[in-house]
Coordinates of C-alpha atoms in Angstrom, one line a residue:
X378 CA 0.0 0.0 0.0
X379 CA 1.1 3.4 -0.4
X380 CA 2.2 6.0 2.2
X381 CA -1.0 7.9 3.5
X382 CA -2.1 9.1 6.8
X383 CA -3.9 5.7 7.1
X384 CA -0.9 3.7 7.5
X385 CA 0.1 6.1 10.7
X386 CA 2.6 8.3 8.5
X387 CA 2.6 12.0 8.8
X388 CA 2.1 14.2 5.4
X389 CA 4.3 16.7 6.0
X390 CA 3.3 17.8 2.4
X391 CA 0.2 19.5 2.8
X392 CA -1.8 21.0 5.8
X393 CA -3.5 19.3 8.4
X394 CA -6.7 17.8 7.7
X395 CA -9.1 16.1 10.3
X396 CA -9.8 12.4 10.0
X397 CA -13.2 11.2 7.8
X398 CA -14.4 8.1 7.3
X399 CA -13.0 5.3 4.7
X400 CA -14.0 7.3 1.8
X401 CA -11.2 10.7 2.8
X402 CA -8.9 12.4 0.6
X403 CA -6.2 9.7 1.3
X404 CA -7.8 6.9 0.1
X405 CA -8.3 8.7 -3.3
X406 CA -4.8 9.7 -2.7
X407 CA -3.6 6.3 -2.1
X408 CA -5.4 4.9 -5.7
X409 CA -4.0 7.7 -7.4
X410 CA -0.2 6.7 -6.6
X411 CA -0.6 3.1 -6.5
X412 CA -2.1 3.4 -10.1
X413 CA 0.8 5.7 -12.0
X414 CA 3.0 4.3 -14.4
X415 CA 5.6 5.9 -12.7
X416 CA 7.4 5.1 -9.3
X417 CA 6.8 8.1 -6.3
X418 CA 8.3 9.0 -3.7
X419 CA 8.0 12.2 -2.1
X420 CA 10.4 13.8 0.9
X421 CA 10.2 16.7 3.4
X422 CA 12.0 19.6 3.5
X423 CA 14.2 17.7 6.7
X424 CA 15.2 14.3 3.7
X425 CA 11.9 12.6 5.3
X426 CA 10.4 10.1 2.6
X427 CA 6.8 10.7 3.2
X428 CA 5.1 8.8 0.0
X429 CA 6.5 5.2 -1.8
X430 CA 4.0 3.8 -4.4
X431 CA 4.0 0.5 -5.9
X432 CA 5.7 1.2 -9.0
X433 CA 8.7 1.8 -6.4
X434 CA 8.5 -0.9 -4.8
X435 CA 8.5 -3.0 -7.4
X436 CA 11.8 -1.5 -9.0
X437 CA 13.5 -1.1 -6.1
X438 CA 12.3 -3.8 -3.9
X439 CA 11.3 -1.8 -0.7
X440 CA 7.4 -1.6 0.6
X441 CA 5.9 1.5 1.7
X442 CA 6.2 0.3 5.2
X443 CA 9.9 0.0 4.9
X444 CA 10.3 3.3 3.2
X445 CA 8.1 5.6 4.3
X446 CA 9.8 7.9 7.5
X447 CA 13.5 6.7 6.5
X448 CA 15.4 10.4 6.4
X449 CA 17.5 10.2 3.0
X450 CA 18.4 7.3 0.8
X451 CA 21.9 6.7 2.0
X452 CA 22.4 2.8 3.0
X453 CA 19.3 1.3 2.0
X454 CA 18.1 3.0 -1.4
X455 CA 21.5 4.7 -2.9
X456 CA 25.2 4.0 -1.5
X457 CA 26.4 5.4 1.6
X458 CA 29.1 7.2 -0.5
X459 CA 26.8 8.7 -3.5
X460 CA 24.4 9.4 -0.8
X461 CA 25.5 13.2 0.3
X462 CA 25.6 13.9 -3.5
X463 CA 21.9 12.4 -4.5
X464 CA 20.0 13.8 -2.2
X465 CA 21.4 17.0 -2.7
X466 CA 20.2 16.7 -5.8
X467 CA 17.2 16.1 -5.6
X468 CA 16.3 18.1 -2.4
X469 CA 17.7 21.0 -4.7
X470 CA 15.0 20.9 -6.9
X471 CA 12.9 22.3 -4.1
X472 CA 14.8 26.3 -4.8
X473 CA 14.9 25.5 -8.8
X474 CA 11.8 26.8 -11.1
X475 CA 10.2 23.9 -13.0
X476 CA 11.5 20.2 -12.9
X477 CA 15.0 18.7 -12.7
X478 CA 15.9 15.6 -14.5
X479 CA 19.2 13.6 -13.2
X480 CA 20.3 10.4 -13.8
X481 CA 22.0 8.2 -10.8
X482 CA 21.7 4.5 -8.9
X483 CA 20.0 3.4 -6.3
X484 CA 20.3 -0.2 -4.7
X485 CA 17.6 -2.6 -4.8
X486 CA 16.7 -4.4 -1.2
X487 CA 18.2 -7.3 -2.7
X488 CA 21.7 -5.7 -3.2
X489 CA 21.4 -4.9 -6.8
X490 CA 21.7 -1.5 -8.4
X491 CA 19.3 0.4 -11.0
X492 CA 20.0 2.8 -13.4
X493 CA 16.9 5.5 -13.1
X494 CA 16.1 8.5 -15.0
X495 CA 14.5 10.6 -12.3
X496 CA 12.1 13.9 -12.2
X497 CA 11.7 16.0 -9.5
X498 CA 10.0 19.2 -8.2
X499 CA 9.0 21.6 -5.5
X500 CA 6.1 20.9 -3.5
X501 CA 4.6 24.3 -2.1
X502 CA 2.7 24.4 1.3
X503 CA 0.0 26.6 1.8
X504 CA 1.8 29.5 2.3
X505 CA 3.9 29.2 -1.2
X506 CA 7.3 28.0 0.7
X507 CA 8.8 24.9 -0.6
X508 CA 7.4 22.2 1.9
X509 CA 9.3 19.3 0.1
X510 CA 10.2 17.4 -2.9
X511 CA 8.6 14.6 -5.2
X512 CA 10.4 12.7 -7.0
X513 CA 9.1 10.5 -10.2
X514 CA 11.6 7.6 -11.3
X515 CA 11.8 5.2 -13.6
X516 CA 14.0 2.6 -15.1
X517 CA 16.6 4.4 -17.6
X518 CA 16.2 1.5 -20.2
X519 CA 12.3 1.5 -19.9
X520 CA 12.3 5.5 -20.1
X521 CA 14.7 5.2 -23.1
X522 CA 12.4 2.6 -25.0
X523 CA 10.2 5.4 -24.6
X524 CA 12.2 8.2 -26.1
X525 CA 12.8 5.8 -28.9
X526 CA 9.5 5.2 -29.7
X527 CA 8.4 8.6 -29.5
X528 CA 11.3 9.9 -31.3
X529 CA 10.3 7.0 -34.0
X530 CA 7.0 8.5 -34.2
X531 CA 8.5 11.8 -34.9
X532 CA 10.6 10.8 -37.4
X533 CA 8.1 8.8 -39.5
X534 CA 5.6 11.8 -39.3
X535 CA 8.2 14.3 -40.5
X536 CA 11.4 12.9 -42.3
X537 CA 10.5 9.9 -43.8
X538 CA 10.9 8.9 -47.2
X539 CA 7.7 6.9 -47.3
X540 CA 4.2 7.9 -46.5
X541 CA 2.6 6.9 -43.4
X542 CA -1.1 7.4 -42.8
X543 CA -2.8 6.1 -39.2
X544 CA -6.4 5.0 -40.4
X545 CA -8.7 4.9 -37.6
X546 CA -11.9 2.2 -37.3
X547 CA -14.2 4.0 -39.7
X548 CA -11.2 3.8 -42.4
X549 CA -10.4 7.6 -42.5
X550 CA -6.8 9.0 -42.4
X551 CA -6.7 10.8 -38.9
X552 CA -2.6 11.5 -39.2
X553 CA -0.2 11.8 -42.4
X554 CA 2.8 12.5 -43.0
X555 CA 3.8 14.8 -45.5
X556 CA 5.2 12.6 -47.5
X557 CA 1.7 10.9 -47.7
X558 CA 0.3 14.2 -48.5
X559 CA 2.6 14.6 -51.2
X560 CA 1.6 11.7 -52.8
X561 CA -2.2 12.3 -52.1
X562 CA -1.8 15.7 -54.0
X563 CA -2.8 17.7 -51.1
X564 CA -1.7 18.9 -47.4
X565 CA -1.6 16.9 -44.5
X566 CA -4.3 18.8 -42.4
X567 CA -6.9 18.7 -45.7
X568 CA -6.4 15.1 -45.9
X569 CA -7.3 14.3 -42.3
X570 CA -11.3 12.8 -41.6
X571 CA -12.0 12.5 -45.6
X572 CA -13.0 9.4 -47.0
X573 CA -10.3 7.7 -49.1
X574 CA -12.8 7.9 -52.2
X575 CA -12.5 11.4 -52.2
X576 CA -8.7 11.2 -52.6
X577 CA -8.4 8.4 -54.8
X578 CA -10.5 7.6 -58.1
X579 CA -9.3 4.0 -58.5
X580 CA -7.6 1.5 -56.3
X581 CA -10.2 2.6 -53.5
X582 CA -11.9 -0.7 -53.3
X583 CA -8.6 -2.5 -52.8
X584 CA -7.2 -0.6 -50.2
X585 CA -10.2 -0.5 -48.1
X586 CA -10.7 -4.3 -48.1
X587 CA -6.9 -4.7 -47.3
X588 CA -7.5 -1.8 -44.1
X589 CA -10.8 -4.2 -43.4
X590 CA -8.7 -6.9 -43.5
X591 CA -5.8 -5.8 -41.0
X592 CA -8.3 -4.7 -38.3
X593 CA -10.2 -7.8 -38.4
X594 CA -7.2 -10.5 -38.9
X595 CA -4.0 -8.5 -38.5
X596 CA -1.2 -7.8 -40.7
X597 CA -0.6 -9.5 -43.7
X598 CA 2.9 -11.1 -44.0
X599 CA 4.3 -9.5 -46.8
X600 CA 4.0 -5.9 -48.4
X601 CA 1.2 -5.7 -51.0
X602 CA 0.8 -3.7 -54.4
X603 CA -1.6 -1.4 -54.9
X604 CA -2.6 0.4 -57.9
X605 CA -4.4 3.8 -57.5
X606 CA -5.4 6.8 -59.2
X607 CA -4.9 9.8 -56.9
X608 CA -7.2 13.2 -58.1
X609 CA -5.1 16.2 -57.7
X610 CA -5.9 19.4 -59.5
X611 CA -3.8 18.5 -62.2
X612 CA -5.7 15.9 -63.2
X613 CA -6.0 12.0 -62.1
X614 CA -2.6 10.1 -61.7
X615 CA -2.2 6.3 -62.1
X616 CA 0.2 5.0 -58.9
X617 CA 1.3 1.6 -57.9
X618 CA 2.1 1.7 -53.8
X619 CA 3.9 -0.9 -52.0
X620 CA 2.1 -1.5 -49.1
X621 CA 2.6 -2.5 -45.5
X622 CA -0.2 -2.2 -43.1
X623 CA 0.0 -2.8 -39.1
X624 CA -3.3 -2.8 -36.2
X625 CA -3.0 -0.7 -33.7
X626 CA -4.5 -1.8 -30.6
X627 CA -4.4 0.5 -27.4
X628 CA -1.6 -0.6 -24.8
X629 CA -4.0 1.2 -21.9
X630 CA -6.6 -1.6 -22.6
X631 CA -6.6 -5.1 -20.6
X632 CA -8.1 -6.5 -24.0
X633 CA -6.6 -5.7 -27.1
X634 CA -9.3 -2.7 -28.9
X635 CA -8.2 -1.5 -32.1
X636 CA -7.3 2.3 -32.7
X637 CA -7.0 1.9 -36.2
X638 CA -4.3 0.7 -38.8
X639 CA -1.2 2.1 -39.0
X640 CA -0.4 2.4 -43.4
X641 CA 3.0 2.8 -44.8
X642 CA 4.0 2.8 -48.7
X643 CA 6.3 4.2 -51.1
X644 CA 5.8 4.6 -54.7
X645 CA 7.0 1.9 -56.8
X646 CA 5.6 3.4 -60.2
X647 CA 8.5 3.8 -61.6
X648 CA 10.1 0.6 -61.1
X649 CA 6.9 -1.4 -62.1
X650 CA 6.4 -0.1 -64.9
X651 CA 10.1 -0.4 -66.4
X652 CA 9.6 -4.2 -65.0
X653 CA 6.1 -4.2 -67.1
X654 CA 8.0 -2.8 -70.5
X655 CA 10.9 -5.1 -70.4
X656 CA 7.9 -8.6 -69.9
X657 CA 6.5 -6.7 -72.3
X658 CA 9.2 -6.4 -74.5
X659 CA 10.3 -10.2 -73.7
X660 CA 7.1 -11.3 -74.7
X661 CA 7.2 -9.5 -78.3
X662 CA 10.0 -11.0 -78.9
X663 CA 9.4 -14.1 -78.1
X664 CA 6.3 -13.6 -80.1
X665 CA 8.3 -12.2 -83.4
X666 CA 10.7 -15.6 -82.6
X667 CA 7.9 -18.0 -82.6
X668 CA 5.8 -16.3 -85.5
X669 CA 9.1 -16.4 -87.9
X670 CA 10.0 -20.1 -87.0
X671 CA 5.9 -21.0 -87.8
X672 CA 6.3 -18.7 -91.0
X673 CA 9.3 -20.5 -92.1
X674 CA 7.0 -24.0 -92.7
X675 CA 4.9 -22.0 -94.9
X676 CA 4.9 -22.9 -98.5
X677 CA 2.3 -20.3 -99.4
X678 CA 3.8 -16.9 -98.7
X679 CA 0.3 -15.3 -98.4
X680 CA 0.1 -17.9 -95.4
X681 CA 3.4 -16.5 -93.8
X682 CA 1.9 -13.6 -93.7
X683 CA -1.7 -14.5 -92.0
X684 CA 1.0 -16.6 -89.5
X685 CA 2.9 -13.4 -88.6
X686 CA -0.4 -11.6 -88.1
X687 CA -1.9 -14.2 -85.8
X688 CA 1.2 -14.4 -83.4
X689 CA 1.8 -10.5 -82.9
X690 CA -2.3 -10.4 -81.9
X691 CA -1.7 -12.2 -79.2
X692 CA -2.0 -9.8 -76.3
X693 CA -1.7 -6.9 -78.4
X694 CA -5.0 -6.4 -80.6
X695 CA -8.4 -7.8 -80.9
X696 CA -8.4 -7.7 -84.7
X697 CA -6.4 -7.8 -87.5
X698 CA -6.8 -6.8 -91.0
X699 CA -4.1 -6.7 -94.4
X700 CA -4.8 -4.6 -97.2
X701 CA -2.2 -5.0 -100.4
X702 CA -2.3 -1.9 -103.0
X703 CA -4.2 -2.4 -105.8
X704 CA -2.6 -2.7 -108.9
X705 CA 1.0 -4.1 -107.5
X706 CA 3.2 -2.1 -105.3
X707 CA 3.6 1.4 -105.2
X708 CA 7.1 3.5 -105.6
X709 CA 7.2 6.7 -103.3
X710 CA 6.5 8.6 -106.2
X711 CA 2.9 6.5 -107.1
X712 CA 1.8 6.8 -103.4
X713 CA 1.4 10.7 -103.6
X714 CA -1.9 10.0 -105.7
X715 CA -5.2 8.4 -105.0
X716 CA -4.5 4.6 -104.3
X717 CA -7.1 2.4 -103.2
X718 CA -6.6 -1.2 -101.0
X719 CA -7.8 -4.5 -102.0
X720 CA -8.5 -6.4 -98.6
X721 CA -6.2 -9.5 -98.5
X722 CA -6.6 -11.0 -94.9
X723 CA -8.1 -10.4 -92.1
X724 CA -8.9 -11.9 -88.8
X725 CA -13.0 -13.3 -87.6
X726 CA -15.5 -10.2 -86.5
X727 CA -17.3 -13.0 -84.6
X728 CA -15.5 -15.4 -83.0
X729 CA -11.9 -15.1 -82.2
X730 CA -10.3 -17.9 -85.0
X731 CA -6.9 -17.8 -87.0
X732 CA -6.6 -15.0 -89.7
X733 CA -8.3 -16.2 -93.4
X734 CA -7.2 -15.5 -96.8
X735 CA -9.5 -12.9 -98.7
X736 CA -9.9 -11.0 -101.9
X737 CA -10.0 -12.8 -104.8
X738 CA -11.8 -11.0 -106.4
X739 CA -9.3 -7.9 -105.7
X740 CA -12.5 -5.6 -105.0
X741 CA -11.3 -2.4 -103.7
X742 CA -12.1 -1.8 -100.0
X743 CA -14.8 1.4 -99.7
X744 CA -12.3 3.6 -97.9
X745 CA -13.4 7.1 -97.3
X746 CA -11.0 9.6 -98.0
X747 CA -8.8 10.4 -95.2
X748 CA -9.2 7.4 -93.9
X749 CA -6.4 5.8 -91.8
X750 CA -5.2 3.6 -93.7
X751 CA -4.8 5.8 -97.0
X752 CA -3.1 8.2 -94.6
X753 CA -0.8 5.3 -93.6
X754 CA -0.3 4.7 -97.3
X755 CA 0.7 8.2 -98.1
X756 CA 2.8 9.1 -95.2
X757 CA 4.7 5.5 -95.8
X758 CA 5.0 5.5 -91.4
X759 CA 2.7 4.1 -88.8
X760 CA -0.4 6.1 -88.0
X761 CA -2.9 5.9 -84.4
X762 CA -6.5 6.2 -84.2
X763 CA -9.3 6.4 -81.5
X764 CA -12.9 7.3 -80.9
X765 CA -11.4 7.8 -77.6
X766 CA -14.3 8.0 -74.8
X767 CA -17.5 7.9 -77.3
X768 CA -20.7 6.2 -76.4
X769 CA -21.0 2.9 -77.3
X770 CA -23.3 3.7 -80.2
X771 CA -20.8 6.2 -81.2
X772 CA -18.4 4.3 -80.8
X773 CA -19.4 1.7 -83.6
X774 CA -20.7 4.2 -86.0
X775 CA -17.1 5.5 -86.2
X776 CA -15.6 1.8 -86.8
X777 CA -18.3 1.2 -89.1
X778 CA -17.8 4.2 -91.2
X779 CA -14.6 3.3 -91.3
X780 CA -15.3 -0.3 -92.6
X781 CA -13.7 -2.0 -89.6
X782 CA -15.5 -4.3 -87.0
X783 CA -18.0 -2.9 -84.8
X784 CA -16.5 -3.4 -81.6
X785 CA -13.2 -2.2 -83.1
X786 CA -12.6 1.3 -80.6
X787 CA -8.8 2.0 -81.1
X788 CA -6.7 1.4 -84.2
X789 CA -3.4 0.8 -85.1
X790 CA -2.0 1.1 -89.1
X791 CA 1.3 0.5 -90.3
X792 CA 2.7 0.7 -93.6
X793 CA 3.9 -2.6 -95.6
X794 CA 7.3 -1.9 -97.0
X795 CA 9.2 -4.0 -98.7
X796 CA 12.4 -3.5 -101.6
X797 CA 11.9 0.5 -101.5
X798 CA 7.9 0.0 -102.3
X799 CA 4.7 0.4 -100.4
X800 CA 2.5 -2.7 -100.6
X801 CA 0.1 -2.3 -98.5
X802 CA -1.7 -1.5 -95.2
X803 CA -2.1 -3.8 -91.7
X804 CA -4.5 -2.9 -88.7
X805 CA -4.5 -3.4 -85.7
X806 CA -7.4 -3.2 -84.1
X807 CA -8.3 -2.9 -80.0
X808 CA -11.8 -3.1 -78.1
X809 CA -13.2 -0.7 -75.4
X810 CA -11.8 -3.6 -72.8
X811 CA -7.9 -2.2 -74.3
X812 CA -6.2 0.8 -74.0
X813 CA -5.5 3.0 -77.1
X814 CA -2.3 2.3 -78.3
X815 CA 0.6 3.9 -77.6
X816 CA 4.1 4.8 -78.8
X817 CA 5.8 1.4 -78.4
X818 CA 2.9 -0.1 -79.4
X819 CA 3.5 1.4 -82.9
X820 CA 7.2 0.7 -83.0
X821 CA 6.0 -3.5 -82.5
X822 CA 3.4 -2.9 -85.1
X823 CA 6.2 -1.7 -87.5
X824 CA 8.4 -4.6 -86.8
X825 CA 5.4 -7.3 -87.9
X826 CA 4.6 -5.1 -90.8
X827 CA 8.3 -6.0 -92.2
X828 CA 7.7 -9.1 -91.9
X829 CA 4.3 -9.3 -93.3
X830 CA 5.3 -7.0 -96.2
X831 CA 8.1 -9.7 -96.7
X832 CA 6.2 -12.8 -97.3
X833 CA 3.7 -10.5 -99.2
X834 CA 6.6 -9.4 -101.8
X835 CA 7.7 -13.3 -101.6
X836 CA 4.2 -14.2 -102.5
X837 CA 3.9 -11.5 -105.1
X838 CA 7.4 -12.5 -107.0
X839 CA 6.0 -16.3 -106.8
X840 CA 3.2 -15.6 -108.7
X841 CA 5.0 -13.4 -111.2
X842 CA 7.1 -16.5 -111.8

């Protein structure tokens, strides 16, 4: 039990009171310093210790009963010969403004000694004279821990390289960092109680069931990947975050409650998307590699070039279509004049199936003009096309004024070269599922187009012979 007027000790910290019943000011008293965190003990202005809580006697050994009324420390609680210089340290503190922090050891009543970190102050009587001195210890590797963790916090909150957001239950960011906000496109205050929909247009779904997931089972082994699109006032930005998400459960509760989730990430965007481009690139290759090896069986050149066209569509475009010149190849010079396209291959509208052989009747295809594939013609280069975000019934009047399937929403033409001459025209062609295409996209496109113009020229010289 602690020190109190109860236990037959005089307070010589406060003014004399006159007894009550169970329920006085001591007993309160008593709870209060039995129930810190910290150890007490308190002195008089002679060295008298006057209060000892638990949390003292469990560091040090010594009950309230053994403590309480001992004048000064020396021989039981600090050294005989540190004992002069202790206590006049701490029974300084009692002429200093404000708290005094010292470091020294005391002995445990086993013999031991303890490193403590110690606070002390004045305490005033009722006439504002120093009456004594309390004292707040604790253990100096327990109180560094602290500082550590603290300081952690700090650090994470201001300097870190990654952001860190503490979500609380209802899955709202209730501290960032500013890294965090950075990322989020906004400042750290602005960010705080707002639903993560209003910060990010995709990805949202994802994150919360991961957040949903930590609070309800814990942490996930391993740092996840999460792709987002953040709004910011520049526009919406497409992210990939790696991940790592901790619960935070209160350490005041007997049971575990959750405060929330503590998420940390850093943007990887970079870095996955160079390691997307070179599968990417692997792939094509591979593709190109396979589709030259397949060609090479071909005895029909016309076939070769339906084979190339069926490997590069794999994961690249929907459809695929190859339209020779009419009349025989072009020279640059022809090309600057009206040329029309006879339609020579071209992949299903319906099902998906392999790409089928085509006009033999060498019917010119009703291409408006302007059309793509004249433009590819006359600029002798690859050439993109989209109906971009259309309605759907939009959408297919533009492919079908442009005698391509219906579903076809992004195109792709590149020119078939071949011995200094045009030939002709292949399409690629993507659904709304698919992403227009894109620079590299065109640059692959080019590379099948050699080869298609190839085995079109070797089909071409075959049936000149």
């Amino acid at each position: 039990m602690s020190a109190s007027r109860r236990s037959g000790t005089t307070d010589e910290l406060g003014p004399d009171e006159p007894e009550r019943d169970g329920s006085d000011g001591s007993d309160l008293l008593a709870a209060l310093l039995d129930g810190m965190d910290a150890a007490l003990c308190a002195f008089d202005a002679d060295g008298v210790v006057t209060h000892w809580n638990r949390e003292a006697e469990r560091i040090l050994g010594w009950s309230a009963d053994e403590a309480v009324g001992r004048r000064g420390l020396a021989g039981w609680a600090v050294r005989t010969a540190d004992a002069e210089e202790v206590e006049g340290r701490l029974l300084s503190s009692m002429h200093a403004p404000g708290r005094q922090v010292h470091e020294f050891a005391l002995l445990t009543k086993d013999g031991g000694r303890v490193l403590v970190r110690t606070q002390s102050a004045a305490v005033r009587g009722p006439d504002g004279k120093p009456a004594g001195v309390y004292c707040a210890f604790s253990e100096v590797h327990a109180q560094i821990d602290l500082e550590r963790s603290i300081a952690l916090s700090e650090a994470l909150f201001e300097d870190a390289g990654w952001g860190v957001v503490l979500v609380d239950v209802d899955l709202r960011p209730a501290v960032v960092n500013a890294h965090a906000a950075r990322a989020l496109g906004t400042g750290r205050t602005a960010v705080l109680g707002r639903p993560l929909g209003e910060l990010l247009s995709q990805g949202v779904e994802e994150l919360e069931s991961a957040l949903q997931h930590v609070l309800a089972e814990g942490a996930p082994p391993a740092p996840a990947e999460v792709w987002v699109s953040v709004r910011t006032p520049e526009g919406e930005r497409r992210r990939c975050w790696r991940s790592g998400f901790l619960r935070l459960a209160s350490p005041l509760a007997e049971e575990p409650v959750p405060l929330g989730v503590g998420w940390l990430f850093q943007d990887v965007t970079e870095a996955k998307q160079a390691e997307q481009e070179a599968s990417l690139l692997r792939f094509r290759t591979q593709q190109l590699h396979r589709a030259s090896r397949a060609a090479a069986e071909c005895e029909d050149p016309a076939e070769a070039a339906t084979v190339h066209l069926d490997f590069a569509l794999a994961g690249f475009a929907d459809h695929g279509l190859i339209d020779r010149v009419a009349g025989g190849a072009l020279t640059d010079a022809e090309a600057e004049g009206p040329v029309r396209l006879v339609r020579v291959a071209a992949t299903p509208s319906g099902a998906p199936g392999p790409t089928r052989l085509s006009g033999h009747a060498s019917l010119p295809v009703r291409y408006a003009e302007g059309h793509p594939a004249l433009q590819c013609v006359e600029r002798a280069g690859a050439l993109r096309a989209s109906a971009g975000a259309a309605r759907p019934e939009a959408a297919r009047e533009w492919a079908l004024a442009r005698q391509w399937p219906a579903d076809a929403v992004h195109a792709l033409c590149a020119v078939l070269r071949s011995r200094g001459r045009t030939l002709g025209v292949v399409t690629f062609l993507r659904g709304a599922g698919r992403s227009a295409f894109e620079r590299s996209d065109a640059l692959y496109a080019e590379d099948v187009a050699v080869r298609i113009a190839a085995a079109l020229d070797l089909a071409g010289l075959s049936g000149g012979e």
